[in-house]
């Protein structure tokens, strides 16, 4: 006969969740002869706004836009709530694995349930919208990374991010009259990262940068320009230290 109960880990996660309407129920099912299987029958997350606005269109087009409007503000709130819930999990606890996957699927707006090489992201993790982040197979993101995805941040396969990596698509005009209230204009340019890229700890990738396949970004680098395939770059601002893919 099936026995059901709410796990202690699930209650702890639910109690620590922030944002109105986020309630997590993790149900442990034990069936005779089949061992223990963790499943989530229902997660009433806040509904994604999934709406359009002229500011959102301008943001995704790389034009100046105002991020303080109702649509974009609601979408950031949704993503920040999901990040807060994800960051309550513990990657060392197997019973949290399903929780993390479900939250990550809602945050990035795609399913990883049956995907080989699903992304592995260590909490804490922070982003602005989630739906602008695209990851390939075997994506690994270490602790405390920030992806400001006001425009697309795209990763190829086998990309590794060390702790404290920060990738910014967002920027502000140099003219304070344009970037400050009440005008509040900013811009967002895509960041594209190829296959087999390793980004070292505390590295910063600035808006509009493309990183070629097989490149390595040294720890602490501030990358302001495109990186050729196979190159090693480092420094502030980053410069090419070595070309090619030799160790």
Coordinates of N, CA and C in Angstrom, one line a residue, residues 100-201:
X100 N 15.4 21.4 -7.6 CA 16.2 22.4 -8.4 C 15.9 22.3 -9.9
X101 N 15.7 21.1 -10.4 CA 15.4 20.9 -11.8 C 14.1 21.6 -12.2
X102 N 13.1 21.4 -11.4 CA 11.8 22.0 -11.7 C 11.9 23.6 -11.7
X103 N 12.5 24.1 -10.6 CA 12.7 25.5 -10.5 C 13.5 26.1 -11.7
X104 N 14.6 25.4 -12.1 CA 15.4 25.8 -13.2 C 14.7 25.8 -14.5
X105 N 13.8 24.8 -14.7 CA 13.0 24.7 -15.9 C 12.1 25.9 -16.1
X106 N 11.5 26.3 -15.0 CA 10.6 27.4 -15.0 C 11.4 28.7 -15.2
X107 N 12.5 28.8 -14.6 CA 13.3 30.0 -14.7 C 13.9 30.2 -16.1
X108 N 14.4 29.1 -16.7 CA 15.0 29.2 -18.1 C 14.0 28.9 -19.2
X109 N 12.7 28.6 -18.8 CA 11.6 28.4 -19.7 C 11.9 27.3 -20.7
X110 N 12.5 26.2 -20.3 CA 12.7 25.0 -21.1 C 12.8 23.8 -20.2
X111 N 12.6 22.6 -20.8 CA 12.6 21.3 -20.0 C 14.0 20.7 -20.1
X112 N 14.5 20.1 -19.0 CA 15.7 19.4 -19.0 C 15.5 18.0 -18.5
X113 N 14.2 17.6 -18.3 CA 13.9 16.3 -17.6 C 14.5 15.1 -18.4
X114 N 14.5 15.1 -19.7 CA 14.9 14.0 -20.5 C 16.2 14.3 -21.3
X115 N 16.9 15.4 -20.9 CA 18.0 15.8 -21.7 C 19.3 15.3 -21.1
X116 N 20.1 14.6 -21.9 CA 21.5 14.3 -21.5 C 22.3 15.5 -21.4
X117 N 23.2 15.6 -20.4 CA 24.0 16.7 -20.2 C 23.2 18.0 -19.7
X118 N 22.2 17.8 -18.9 CA 21.4 18.9 -18.3 C 22.3 19.9 -17.6
X119 N 22.0 21.1 -17.5 CA 22.8 22.1 -16.8 C 22.9 21.8 -15.3
X120 N 24.1 22.1 -14.7 CA 24.3 22.0 -13.3 C 24.8 23.3 -12.8
X121 N 23.9 23.9 -12.0 CA 24.2 25.3 -11.4 C 24.2 25.3 -9.9
X122 N 25.3 25.6 -9.4 CA 25.5 25.7 -7.9 C 24.8 26.9 -7.4
X123 N 23.9 26.8 -6.4 CA 23.4 28.0 -5.8 C 24.5 28.7 -4.8
X124 N 24.4 30.0 -4.6 CA 23.4 30.9 -5.2 C 23.7 31.3 -6.6
X125 N 22.6 31.6 -7.3 CA 22.7 31.9 -8.7 C 21.7 33.1 -8.9
X126 N 22.1 34.1 -9.7 CA 21.2 35.2 -9.9 C 21.1 35.6 -11.4
X127 N 19.9 36.0 -11.8 CA 19.7 36.5 -13.1 C 18.5 37.5 -13.1
X128 N 18.3 38.2 -14.2 CA 17.2 39.2 -14.2 C 15.9 38.7 -14.8
X129 N 16.0 37.8 -15.9 CA 14.8 37.4 -16.5 C 14.7 35.9 -16.7
X130 N 15.9 35.2 -16.9 CA 15.9 33.8 -17.1 C 15.7 33.3 -18.5
X131 N 14.6 33.8 -19.1 CA 14.2 33.3 -20.5 C 15.2 33.7 -21.5
X132 N 16.1 34.7 -21.2 CA 17.1 35.1 -22.2 C 18.4 34.3 -22.1
X133 N 18.5 33.3 -21.2 CA 19.7 32.5 -21.0 C 19.5 31.2 -21.7
X134 N 20.4 30.8 -22.6 CA 20.3 29.6 -23.4 C 21.6 28.8 -23.1
X135 N 21.5 27.6 -22.7 CA 22.7 26.8 -22.3 C 22.7 25.5 -23.2
X136 N 23.9 25.1 -23.6 CA 24.1 23.9 -24.3 C 24.3 22.7 -23.3
X137 N 24.7 21.6 -23.8 CA 24.9 20.4 -23.0 C 26.1 20.6 -22.1
X138 N 26.0 19.9 -20.9 CA 27.0 19.9 -19.9 C 27.5 21.3 -19.4
X139 N 26.5 22.1 -19.3 CA 26.8 23.5 -18.7 C 27.0 23.4 -17.2
X140 N 28.1 23.9 -16.8 CA 28.4 23.9 -15.3 C 28.7 25.3 -14.8
X141 N 28.0 25.7 -13.8 CA 28.1 27.1 -13.2 C 28.3 27.0 -11.7
X142 N 29.5 27.4 -11.3 CA 29.8 27.3 -9.9 C 29.2 28.4 -9.0
X143 N 29.5 28.4 -7.8 CA 28.8 29.3 -6.8 C 28.8 30.8 -7.1
X144 N 27.7 31.4 -6.9 CA 27.6 32.9 -6.8 C 27.8 33.6 -8.2
X145 N 27.3 33.0 -9.2 CA 27.5 33.6 -10.6 C 26.2 34.5 -10.8
X146 N 26.5 35.6 -11.6 CA 25.5 36.5 -12.0 C 25.4 36.6 -13.5
X147 N 24.2 36.4 -14.0 CA 24.0 36.5 -15.5 C 22.9 37.6 -15.6
X148 N 23.3 38.8 -16.0 CA 22.3 39.9 -16.2 C 21.8 39.8 -17.6
X149 N 20.7 39.0 -17.8 CA 20.3 38.6 -19.1 C 19.1 39.5 -19.6
X150 N 19.4 40.8 -19.7 CA 18.5 41.7 -20.3 C 18.4 41.5 -21.8
X151 N 19.4 40.9 -22.4 CA 19.4 40.4 -23.7 C 19.9 39.0 -23.7
X152 N 20.0 38.3 -24.8 CA 20.4 36.9 -24.8 C 21.8 36.7 -24.3
X153 N 21.9 35.7 -23.4 CA 23.2 35.1 -23.1 C 23.2 33.7 -23.5
X154 N 24.0 33.3 -24.5 CA 23.9 32.0 -25.1 C 25.3 31.3 -24.9
X155 N 25.2 30.0 -24.4 CA 26.3 29.2 -24.2 C 26.2 28.0 -25.2
X156 N 27.4 27.6 -25.7 CA 27.5 26.3 -26.4 C 27.6 25.1 -25.5
X157 N 28.1 24.0 -26.0 CA 28.2 22.8 -25.2 C 29.5 22.9 -24.4
X158 N 29.5 22.2 -23.2 CA 30.7 22.0 -22.4 C 31.3 23.3 -21.9
X159 N 30.5 24.2 -21.5 CA 31.0 25.5 -20.9 C 31.0 25.4 -19.4
X160 N 32.1 25.9 -18.8 CA 32.3 25.9 -17.4 C 32.5 27.3 -16.9
X161 N 31.8 27.7 -15.8 CA 31.9 29.0 -15.2 C 32.4 28.8 -13.8
X162 N 33.5 29.4 -13.4 CA 34.0 29.3 -12.0 C 33.2 30.2 -11.1
X163 N 33.5 30.1 -9.8 CA 32.8 31.0 -8.8 C 32.9 32.5 -9.2
X164 N 31.8 33.2 -8.9 CA 31.7 34.6 -9.0 C 31.9 35.2 -10.4
X165 N 31.7 34.3 -11.4 CA 31.7 34.9 -12.8 C 30.4 35.8 -13.0
X166 N 30.7 36.9 -13.7 CA 29.6 37.9 -13.9 C 29.5 38.2 -15.4
X167 N 28.4 38.0 -16.0 CA 28.2 38.3 -17.4 C 27.1 39.3 -17.5
X168 N 27.4 40.4 -18.1 CA 26.5 41.5 -18.2 C 26.1 41.8 -19.7
X169 N 24.8 41.8 -19.9 CA 24.3 42.3 -21.2 C 23.9 43.7 -21.1
X170 N 23.7 44.2 -19.8 CA 23.1 45.5 -19.6 C 24.2 46.6 -19.4
X171 N 23.9 47.8 -19.9 CA 24.8 48.9 -19.8 C 24.0 50.2 -19.7
X172 N 24.7 51.3 -19.4 CA 24.0 52.6 -19.3 C 24.7 53.6 -20.1
X173 N 24.0 54.6 -20.7 CA 24.6 55.6 -21.5 C 25.6 56.4 -20.6
X174 N 26.6 57.0 -21.3 CA 27.6 57.8 -20.5 C 27.0 59.1 -20.1
X175 N 26.0 59.6 -20.8 CA 25.3 60.9 -20.4 C 24.4 60.7 -19.2
X176 N 24.7 61.3 -18.1 CA 23.9 61.0 -16.9 C 22.5 61.6 -17.0
X177 N 22.3 62.5 -17.9 CA 20.9 63.0 -18.1 C 20.0 62.0 -18.7
X178 N 20.6 61.0 -19.5 CA 19.8 60.0 -20.1 C 19.7 58.8 -19.2
X179 N 20.7 58.4 -18.5 CA 20.6 57.2 -17.7 C 20.0 57.4 -16.3
X180 N 19.8 58.7 -15.9 CA 19.3 58.9 -14.5 C 17.8 59.2 -14.6
X181 N 17.1 59.1 -13.4 CA 15.7 59.5 -13.4 C 15.5 61.0 -13.8
X182 N 14.4 61.3 -14.4 CA 13.3 60.4 -14.7 C 13.3 59.7 -16.1
X183 N 14.4 59.9 -16.8 CA 14.5 59.3 -18.1 C 14.8 57.8 -18.0
X184 N 15.8 57.4 -17.2 CA 16.1 56.0 -16.9 C 16.3 55.1 -18.1
X185 N 17.1 55.6 -19.1 CA 17.3 54.7 -20.3 C 18.6 53.9 -20.1
X186 N 18.5 52.7 -20.6 CA 19.7 51.8 -20.6 C 19.7 51.0 -21.9
X187 N 20.6 50.1 -22.0 CA 20.7 49.3 -23.2 C 21.1 47.8 -22.9
X188 N 21.0 46.9 -23.8 CA 21.4 45.5 -23.5 C 21.8 44.9 -24.8
X189 N 23.1 44.4 -24.8 CA 23.6 43.7 -26.0 C 23.9 42.2 -25.7
X190 N 23.7 41.4 -26.7 CA 23.8 40.0 -26.5 C 25.3 39.6 -26.2
X191 N 25.4 38.5 -25.4 CA 26.7 37.9 -25.2 C 26.6 36.4 -25.6
X192 N 27.6 36.1 -26.5 CA 27.5 34.7 -27.1 C 28.8 34.0 -26.7
X193 N 28.7 32.8 -26.1 CA 29.8 32.0 -25.7 C 29.8 30.7 -26.5
X194 N 30.9 30.3 -27.1 CA 30.9 29.2 -28.0 C 31.0 27.9 -27.2
X195 N 31.4 26.8 -27.8 CA 31.6 25.5 -27.2 C 32.9 25.4 -26.5
X196 N 32.9 24.6 -25.4 CA 34.2 24.2 -24.7 C 34.9 25.4 -24.2
X197 N 34.2 26.4 -23.6 CA 34.8 27.6 -23.1 C 34.8 27.5 -21.6
X198 N 36.0 27.9 -21.0 CA 36.2 27.9 -19.5 C 36.4 29.4 -19.1
X199 N 35.5 29.8 -18.2 CA 35.6 31.2 -17.7 C 36.0 31.1 -16.2
X200 N 37.2 31.7 -15.9 CA 37.7 31.6 -14.6 C 37.0 32.5 -13.6
X201 N 37.4 32.2 -12.3 CA 36.7 32.9 -11.2 C 36.9 34.4 -11.2

